[in-house]
Coordinates of N, CA, C and O in Angstrom, one line a residue:
M1 N 46.8 0.0 123.3 CA 46.9 1.2 122.4 C 47.5 2.2 123.1 O 47.2 2.5 124.2
N2 N 48.5 3.0 122.6 CA 49.3 4.2 123.2 C 48.7 5.4 122.9 O 48.6 5.8 121.7
M3 N 47.9 5.9 123.8 CA 47.2 7.2 123.6 C 48.3 8.3 123.7 O 49.2 8.3 124.4
K4 N 48.0 9.4 122.8 CA 48.8 10.5 123.0 C 48.5 11.4 124.1 O 47.3 11.5 124.5
K5 N 49.5 12.1 124.8 CA 49.2 12.9 126.0 C 49.6 14.3 125.8 O 50.7 14.5 125.0
Y6 N 48.9 15.2 126.2 CA 49.1 16.6 126.0 C 49.3 17.4 127.3 O 48.5 17.1 128.2
K7 N 50.0 18.4 127.3 CA 50.1 19.3 128.5 C 49.5 20.6 128.2 O 49.9 21.1 127.4
H8 N 48.4 20.9 128.9 CA 47.7 22.2 128.8 C 48.7 23.4 129.3 O 49.4 23.0 130.2
Y9 N 48.7 24.5 128.6 CA 49.6 25.5 129.2 C 49.6 25.8 130.7 O 50.5 26.3 131.3
K10 N 48.4 25.5 131.3 CA 48.3 25.8 132.6 C 48.8 24.6 133.5 O 48.7 24.8 134.9
G11 N 49.1 23.5 132.7 CA 49.8 22.5 133.7 C 49.1 21.2 133.8 O 49.8 20.2 133.9
G12 N 47.9 21.0 133.4 CA 47.2 19.8 133.3 C 47.7 18.8 132.2 O 48.1 19.3 131.1
I13 N 47.7 17.6 132.4 CA 47.9 16.4 131.5 C 46.6 15.9 131.0 O 45.8 15.5 131.9
Y14 N 46.5 15.6 129.8 CA 45.2 15.3 129.1 C 45.6 14.2 128.1 O 46.5 14.2 127.4
E15 N 44.7 13.2 128.0 CA 44.9 12.0 127.0 C 43.8 12.4 125.8 O 42.7 12.5 126.0
F16 N 44.4 12.3 124.7 CA 43.7 12.5 123.4 C 42.9 11.3 123.2 O 43.4 10.1 123.1
I17 N 41.6 11.4 123.1 CA 40.7 10.1 122.8 C 40.5 10.0 121.4 O 40.8 9.1 120.7
C18 N 40.1 11.0 120.7 CA 39.7 11.1 119.4 C 39.3 12.4 118.9 O 39.0 13.3 119.5
S19 N 39.1 12.4 117.5 CA 38.5 13.6 116.9 C 37.0 13.2 116.5 O 36.8 12.1 116.2
A20 N 36.1 14.1 116.4 CA 34.7 13.8 116.0 C 34.1 15.0 115.4 O 34.6 16.2 115.5
T21 N 33.2 14.7 114.5 CA 32.5 15.8 113.8 C 31.3 16.1 114.6 O 30.6 15.5 115.2
L22 N 31.2 17.4 114.7 CA 30.2 18.2 115.6 C 28.8 18.0 114.7 O 28.8 18.3 113.6
E23 N 27.7 17.3 115.3 CA 26.5 17.0 114.6 C 25.7 18.2 114.0 O 25.4 18.1 112.9
S24 N 25.7 19.1 115.0 CA 25.1 20.4 114.3 C 25.6 21.2 113.3 O 25.2 22.1 112.6
D25 N 27.0 20.9 113.1 CA 27.6 21.8 112.2 C 28.9 20.8 111.6 O 30.0 20.7 112.3
P26 N 28.6 19.9 110.7 CA 29.7 19.1 110.1 C 31.0 19.6 109.7 O 32.0 18.9 109.6
S27 N 31.0 21.0 109.7 CA 32.3 21.5 109.1 C 33.3 21.8 110.5 O 34.5 22.1 110.2
I28 N 32.7 21.5 111.6 CA 33.6 21.5 112.8 C 34.0 20.2 113.4 O 33.3 19.4 113.7
Q29 N 35.3 20.3 113.4 CA 36.0 18.9 114.0 C 36.1 19.2 115.5 O 36.7 20.3 115.8
M30 N 35.9 18.3 116.4 CA 36.0 18.4 117.8 C 37.1 17.4 118.2 O 37.2 16.4 117.7
I31 N 37.8 17.7 119.3 CA 38.7 17.0 119.9 C 38.1 16.4 121.2 O 37.6 17.3 122.0
V32 N 38.1 15.1 121.4 CA 37.6 14.7 122.8 C 38.9 14.1 123.4 O 39.7 13.3 123.0
Y33 N 38.9 14.6 124.8 CA 40.1 14.2 125.6 C 39.7 13.9 127.1 O 38.7 14.5 127.5
R34 N 40.6 13.3 127.7 CA 40.3 12.9 129.1 C 41.3 13.6 130.1 O 42.6 13.5 129.9
A35 N 40.9 14.1 131.1 CA 41.9 14.6 132.3 C 42.2 13.5 133.1 O 41.6 12.4 133.2
A36 N 43.1 13.8 133.9 CA 43.6 12.7 134.8 C 42.7 12.2 135.8 O 42.9 11.0 136.2
N37 N 41.6 13.0 136.1 CA 40.7 12.5 137.0 C 39.5 11.7 136.4 O 38.5 11.3 137.0
G38 N 39.6 11.6 135.0 CA 38.6 10.8 134.3 C 37.6 11.6 133.6 O 36.9 11.1 132.8
T39 N 37.6 12.9 133.8 CA 36.7 13.7 133.3 C 36.9 13.8 131.7 O 38.1 13.9 131.2
I40 N 35.8 13.7 130.9 CA 35.8 13.8 129.6 C 35.6 15.2 129.1 O 34.5 15.9 129.6
W41 N 36.3 15.7 128.1 CA 36.1 17.1 127.6 C 36.1 17.1 126.1 O 36.8 16.2 125.5
T42 N 35.6 18.2 125.6 CA 35.6 18.3 124.0 C 36.0 19.9 123.9 O 35.8 20.7 124.8
R43 N 36.7 20.0 122.7 CA 37.0 21.5 122.3 C 37.1 21.4 120.8 O 37.4 20.4 120.3
P44 N 36.8 22.6 120.1 CA 36.9 22.5 118.7 C 38.4 22.3 118.3 O 39.3 22.8 119.1
E45 N 38.7 21.5 117.2 CA 40.0 21.2 117.0 C 41.0 22.4 116.8 O 42.0 22.5 117.2
N46 N 40.4 23.5 116.0 CA 41.1 24.7 115.8 C 41.5 25.5 117.2 O 42.6 25.9 117.3
V47 N 40.8 25.2 118.2 CA 40.9 25.7 119.6 C 42.1 25.0 120.3 O 42.9 25.4 120.9
F48 N 41.7 23.7 120.1 CA 42.8 22.8 120.8 C 44.1 22.9 120.5 O 45.1 23.0 121.3
F49 N 44.3 23.1 119.0 CA 45.7 23.1 118.5 C 46.2 24.6 118.3 O 47.3 24.7 117.8
E50 N 45.5 25.5 118.8 CA 46.0 26.9 118.5 C 47.0 27.3 119.3 O 47.2 26.8 120.5
E51 N 47.9 28.4 118.9 CA 48.8 28.9 119.8 C 48.1 30.1 120.4 O 47.3 30.9 119.9
I52 N 48.5 30.3 121.7 CA 47.9 31.3 122.5 C 49.0 32.3 123.1 O 50.2 31.8 123.1
E53 N 48.6 33.5 123.5 CA 49.8 34.1 124.1 C 49.8 34.1 125.6 O 48.7 34.2 126.3
H54 N 50.8 33.7 126.3 CA 51.0 33.4 127.6 C 52.3 34.1 128.0 O 53.3 33.7 127.7
Q55 N 52.1 35.0 129.0 CA 53.3 35.6 129.6 C 54.2 36.3 128.5 O 55.5 36.3 128.6
G56 N 53.6 36.8 127.5 CA 54.3 37.4 126.5 C 54.9 36.7 125.3 O 55.7 37.3 124.5
Q57 N 54.6 35.4 125.5 CA 55.1 34.4 124.3 C 53.8 33.7 123.8 O 52.9 33.3 124.3
K58 N 54.1 33.4 122.4 CA 53.2 32.5 121.8 C 53.6 31.0 122.1 O 54.6 30.6 121.8
I59 N 52.5 30.2 122.7 CA 52.8 28.8 122.9 C 51.6 28.0 122.5 O 50.5 28.6 122.4
P60 N 51.7 26.7 122.3 CA 50.6 26.0 122.2 C 49.6 25.9 123.2 O 50.2 25.7 124.4
R61 N 48.4 25.9 123.0 CA 47.3 25.8 124.2 C 47.6 24.3 124.8 O 47.7 24.0 126.1
F62 N 47.8 23.2 123.8 CA 48.3 22.0 124.5 C 49.4 21.5 123.7 O 49.4 21.5 122.4
A63 N 50.4 21.2 124.3 CA 51.7 20.7 123.9 C 51.6 19.2 123.9 O 51.6 18.6 124.9
L64 N 52.1 18.5 122.8 CA 52.3 17.0 122.8 C 53.4 16.6 123.6 O 54.5 17.2 123.5
I65 N 53.2 15.7 124.6 CA 54.3 15.2 125.4 C 54.7 13.6 125.2 O 55.5 13.2 125.5
S66 N 53.6 12.9 124.6 CA 54.1 11.6 124.3 C 53.0 11.0 123.3 O 52.0 11.6 123.2

């Protein structure tokens, strides 16, 4: 299976694992992703895919690279 990879605006590369529903609030979708060192992370979907302001420009927090 070919996993999607994203680059965080600070430079880290992360592998998208899946999206999941937050048990305590089913209206919130979470993104589960893995860092290069194997650490597993989660973030709300709207935060993972949001645009942020960095050095005066609007850029994606995580940009798809593959």
